[in-house]
XYZ file of C-alpha atoms in Angstrom:
244
model
C -75.656 157.725 -11.603
C -77.767 157.532 -8.542
C -75.700 153.877 -7.972
C -72.469 155.846 -8.194
C -73.419 159.686 -7.037
C -75.324 158.828 -3.640
C -72.701 156.926 -2.057
C -70.975 160.484 -2.188
C -73.297 161.660 0.561
C -72.431 159.434 3.180
C -67.920 159.903 2.261
C -68.253 163.579 2.616
C -69.794 165.535 4.819
C -72.413 167.995 3.821
C -71.186 171.019 4.714
C -67.457 169.642 2.913
C -70.235 169.465 -0.674
C -71.510 172.266 0.133
C -68.048 174.915 0.914
C -66.648 177.242 -1.204
C -63.488 175.257 -2.358
C -62.817 172.848 -4.771
C -59.513 170.459 -4.550
C -60.373 166.825 -4.224
C -56.152 166.394 -3.119
C -56.624 167.531 -0.260
C -60.277 166.111 0.353
C -62.460 169.478 -0.157
C -65.284 168.838 -2.108
C -67.019 172.179 -2.393
C -69.333 172.006 -5.370
C -70.929 175.434 -4.811
C -68.363 177.472 -7.192
C -69.014 175.136 -9.498
C -72.748 175.221 -9.614
C -72.360 178.664 -9.341
C -69.984 178.736 -12.524
C -72.710 176.408 -14.809
C -75.737 179.585 -13.597
C -73.478 182.255 -14.560
C -72.412 181.481 -17.401
C -75.543 179.514 -18.386
C -77.716 182.975 -17.919
C -75.557 184.834 -19.511
C -75.646 182.970 -22.701
C -79.300 182.759 -22.238
C -79.912 186.478 -22.256
C -77.620 187.246 -24.937
C -79.221 184.534 -27.688
C -82.758 184.447 -26.880
C -82.688 188.222 -28.028
C -80.470 187.182 -31.375
C -82.223 183.649 -31.623
C -85.743 184.647 -31.632
C -84.964 188.183 -33.750
C -83.567 185.992 -36.697
C -86.228 183.850 -36.824
C -88.562 186.348 -37.117
C -86.676 187.624 -39.039
C -86.168 185.323 -41.595
C -89.974 183.808 -41.531
C -91.899 187.514 -41.692
C -89.428 189.694 -42.809
C -86.486 188.555 -45.065
C -86.855 188.428 -49.057
C -87.349 185.016 -50.327
C -83.718 185.125 -51.898
C -82.301 185.746 -48.468
C -84.602 183.647 -46.858
C -83.032 180.859 -48.803
C -79.284 181.752 -47.904
C -79.581 182.592 -44.691
C -81.514 178.795 -43.284
C -79.024 176.628 -44.936
C -76.052 179.171 -43.329
C -77.271 178.662 -39.579
C -78.126 174.917 -40.407
C -74.510 174.960 -41.445
C -73.658 176.157 -37.634
C -75.699 173.964 -35.947
C -73.401 171.513 -37.288
C -70.101 173.127 -36.345
C -68.558 170.731 -33.165
C -67.920 172.368 -29.928
C -64.542 172.077 -30.147
C -63.719 174.129 -33.200
C -65.854 176.696 -32.012
C -63.871 175.953 -28.364
C -60.806 176.535 -30.959
C -62.024 179.680 -32.547
C -62.871 181.374 -28.600
C -59.140 180.870 -27.944
C -57.527 181.943 -30.819
C -59.806 185.065 -31.644
C -62.875 186.035 -28.746
C -60.513 185.746 -25.991
C -57.602 187.939 -27.003
C -59.916 190.262 -28.731
C -61.775 190.410 -24.838
C -59.091 190.833 -22.845
C -57.753 194.057 -25.365
C -60.724 195.276 -25.243
C -61.593 195.220 -21.493
C -57.904 195.240 -20.416
C -58.244 191.773 -18.649
C -55.477 190.489 -16.958
C -56.296 186.879 -19.203
C -59.430 186.390 -22.340
C -60.450 182.968 -20.309
C -63.539 184.451 -18.152
C -67.144 183.481 -17.408
C -68.224 185.912 -20.276
C -66.005 184.530 -22.941
C -67.809 181.480 -22.299
C -71.064 183.058 -22.467
C -70.560 184.785 -25.522
C -69.307 181.209 -27.353
C -72.269 179.179 -25.312
C -74.648 181.935 -26.890
C -73.104 181.079 -30.224
C -73.642 177.651 -29.986
C -77.467 177.565 -28.959
C -78.478 180.709 -31.435
C -78.637 178.048 -34.332
C -80.919 175.983 -32.471
C -83.100 178.471 -31.151
C -83.562 179.876 -34.959
C -84.249 176.824 -36.610
C -86.530 175.596 -33.750
C -88.557 179.172 -33.703
C -88.778 179.558 -37.206
C -90.803 176.474 -37.884
C -92.916 177.498 -35.062
C -93.717 180.694 -37.063
C -94.062 179.503 -40.286
C -96.464 177.041 -39.115
C -98.506 179.847 -37.531
C -101.703 180.053 -40.630
C -101.248 183.193 -43.566
C -105.289 183.995 -42.674
C -104.098 185.305 -39.369
C -101.748 187.528 -40.553
C -103.984 188.550 -43.229
C -107.030 189.345 -40.785
C -104.589 191.508 -38.701
C -103.488 193.619 -42.139
C -106.859 193.605 -42.685
C -107.438 195.944 -39.742
C -105.265 198.138 -40.606
C -102.373 196.842 -38.518
C -98.829 197.538 -39.217
C -96.196 194.671 -40.113
C -94.727 194.955 -36.993
C -97.704 195.303 -35.068
C -98.716 191.904 -36.795
C -95.533 190.190 -35.718
C -95.672 191.193 -32.070
C -98.900 190.994 -31.487
C -100.533 187.958 -33.431
C -97.189 185.598 -34.723
C -95.108 185.522 -31.864
C -98.304 184.432 -29.147
C -99.828 182.464 -31.692
C -96.160 180.779 -31.885
C -95.510 180.853 -28.627
C -95.315 177.551 -27.833
C -93.111 176.931 -30.105
C -90.535 179.303 -29.437
C -90.267 178.553 -25.977
C -89.278 175.308 -26.782
C -86.781 176.805 -29.239
C -85.476 178.606 -25.810
C -85.685 175.764 -23.625
C -83.658 173.793 -26.361
C -80.763 175.870 -26.693
C -80.868 176.385 -22.725
C -80.072 172.464 -22.865
C -77.772 172.784 -25.131
C -76.013 175.317 -22.910
C -76.175 173.652 -20.014
C -74.990 170.436 -21.295
C -72.178 171.833 -23.206
C -68.831 170.181 -21.912
C -65.722 170.916 -24.476
C -65.883 174.636 -25.629
C -66.680 175.683 -22.312
C -63.937 174.296 -21.205
C -61.561 175.334 -23.388
C -62.639 179.749 -22.492
C -63.723 180.089 -19.134
C -60.078 179.270 -17.651
C -61.317 176.519 -15.315
C -60.814 177.976 -12.287
C -63.409 176.947 -9.287
C -64.071 180.473 -8.270
C -67.956 182.093 -6.539
C -69.916 184.247 -8.030
C -68.973 187.155 -6.201
C -72.028 190.291 -8.738
C -70.858 191.577 -11.974
C -67.166 191.380 -12.065
C -67.489 187.491 -11.772
C -67.938 187.555 -15.538
C -64.707 189.125 -16.668
C -62.841 186.050 -13.928
C -62.016 182.868 -14.971
C -64.559 180.013 -13.727
C -65.963 176.688 -14.014
C -68.729 174.818 -14.989
C -69.813 171.173 -13.786
C -69.897 169.522 -16.860
C -65.854 171.009 -17.503
C -64.956 169.758 -13.987
C -66.418 165.983 -15.291
C -65.027 166.104 -18.370
C -61.591 167.435 -17.069
C -61.723 164.980 -13.990
C -63.222 162.044 -14.629
C -60.327 160.298 -16.731
C -57.344 160.782 -13.815
C -59.373 159.556 -10.593
C -59.347 156.287 -9.217
C -62.360 153.972 -9.490
C -64.604 153.748 -6.494
C -62.657 156.782 -4.857
C -64.222 159.290 -3.072
C -63.240 161.829 -5.658
C -65.270 159.755 -8.436
C -68.520 159.549 -6.159
C -68.358 163.270 -5.897
C -67.822 163.718 -10.014
C -70.874 160.900 -10.402
C -72.992 163.002 -7.528
C -72.240 166.522 -9.646
C -73.970 164.603 -12.485
C -76.879 163.760 -10.120
C -77.266 167.797 -9.789
C -76.865 168.644 -13.437
C -79.133 166.291 -14.400
C -81.894 167.103 -11.916
C -80.917 171.274 -13.100
C -81.456 170.231 -17.105
C -84.867 168.268 -16.001
C -86.063 171.369 -13.635
């Protein structure tokens, strides 16, 4: 990444790289809208996925009867194994037209559509890891809590969940990583227009992420060209973003 991406800093002025226009044919290499699109889609999908993912894990581990638990757990693991391109196809066929009609939008291929789809992709990971963390909490913690007259919900919220906090945080981070690195699904449903974030209404407009840009343009670019080096430079930013 460093070998192929760092030459971009020598070939393209920093003011160009930090500009708001991505149009490589005319030597506009502004990566700001691509970064903005990735942050927007990742943030919104995480805000959707965390309550549903952790809540489902709590239900399976602490509340659900054994029969329901035995049915839900394999189902969630199957959902985690569905290829992202299949989910992207479902997003185009079902989710996009539904959101377009619901919000009266000119197109259903928006940042919000991508966020919902990415949330659906990351939820199974969050559920699976969080549930394992909750099941690892010793039963004696719950019994001691109940012995003090505490309700089930108070036990879950104040005893079990804090005890499993490190595992739940790990699950959330894995979910965010899955969201950030996703390519095909987000490329199929976000509209692929490199636009800058301008408030909440940007959610309902097409956007483009860093991963989608690399995937859609790397196959057509000349090896060793400025455009080629800039795409690798975007890969460096994506790698650093994931690491942070």
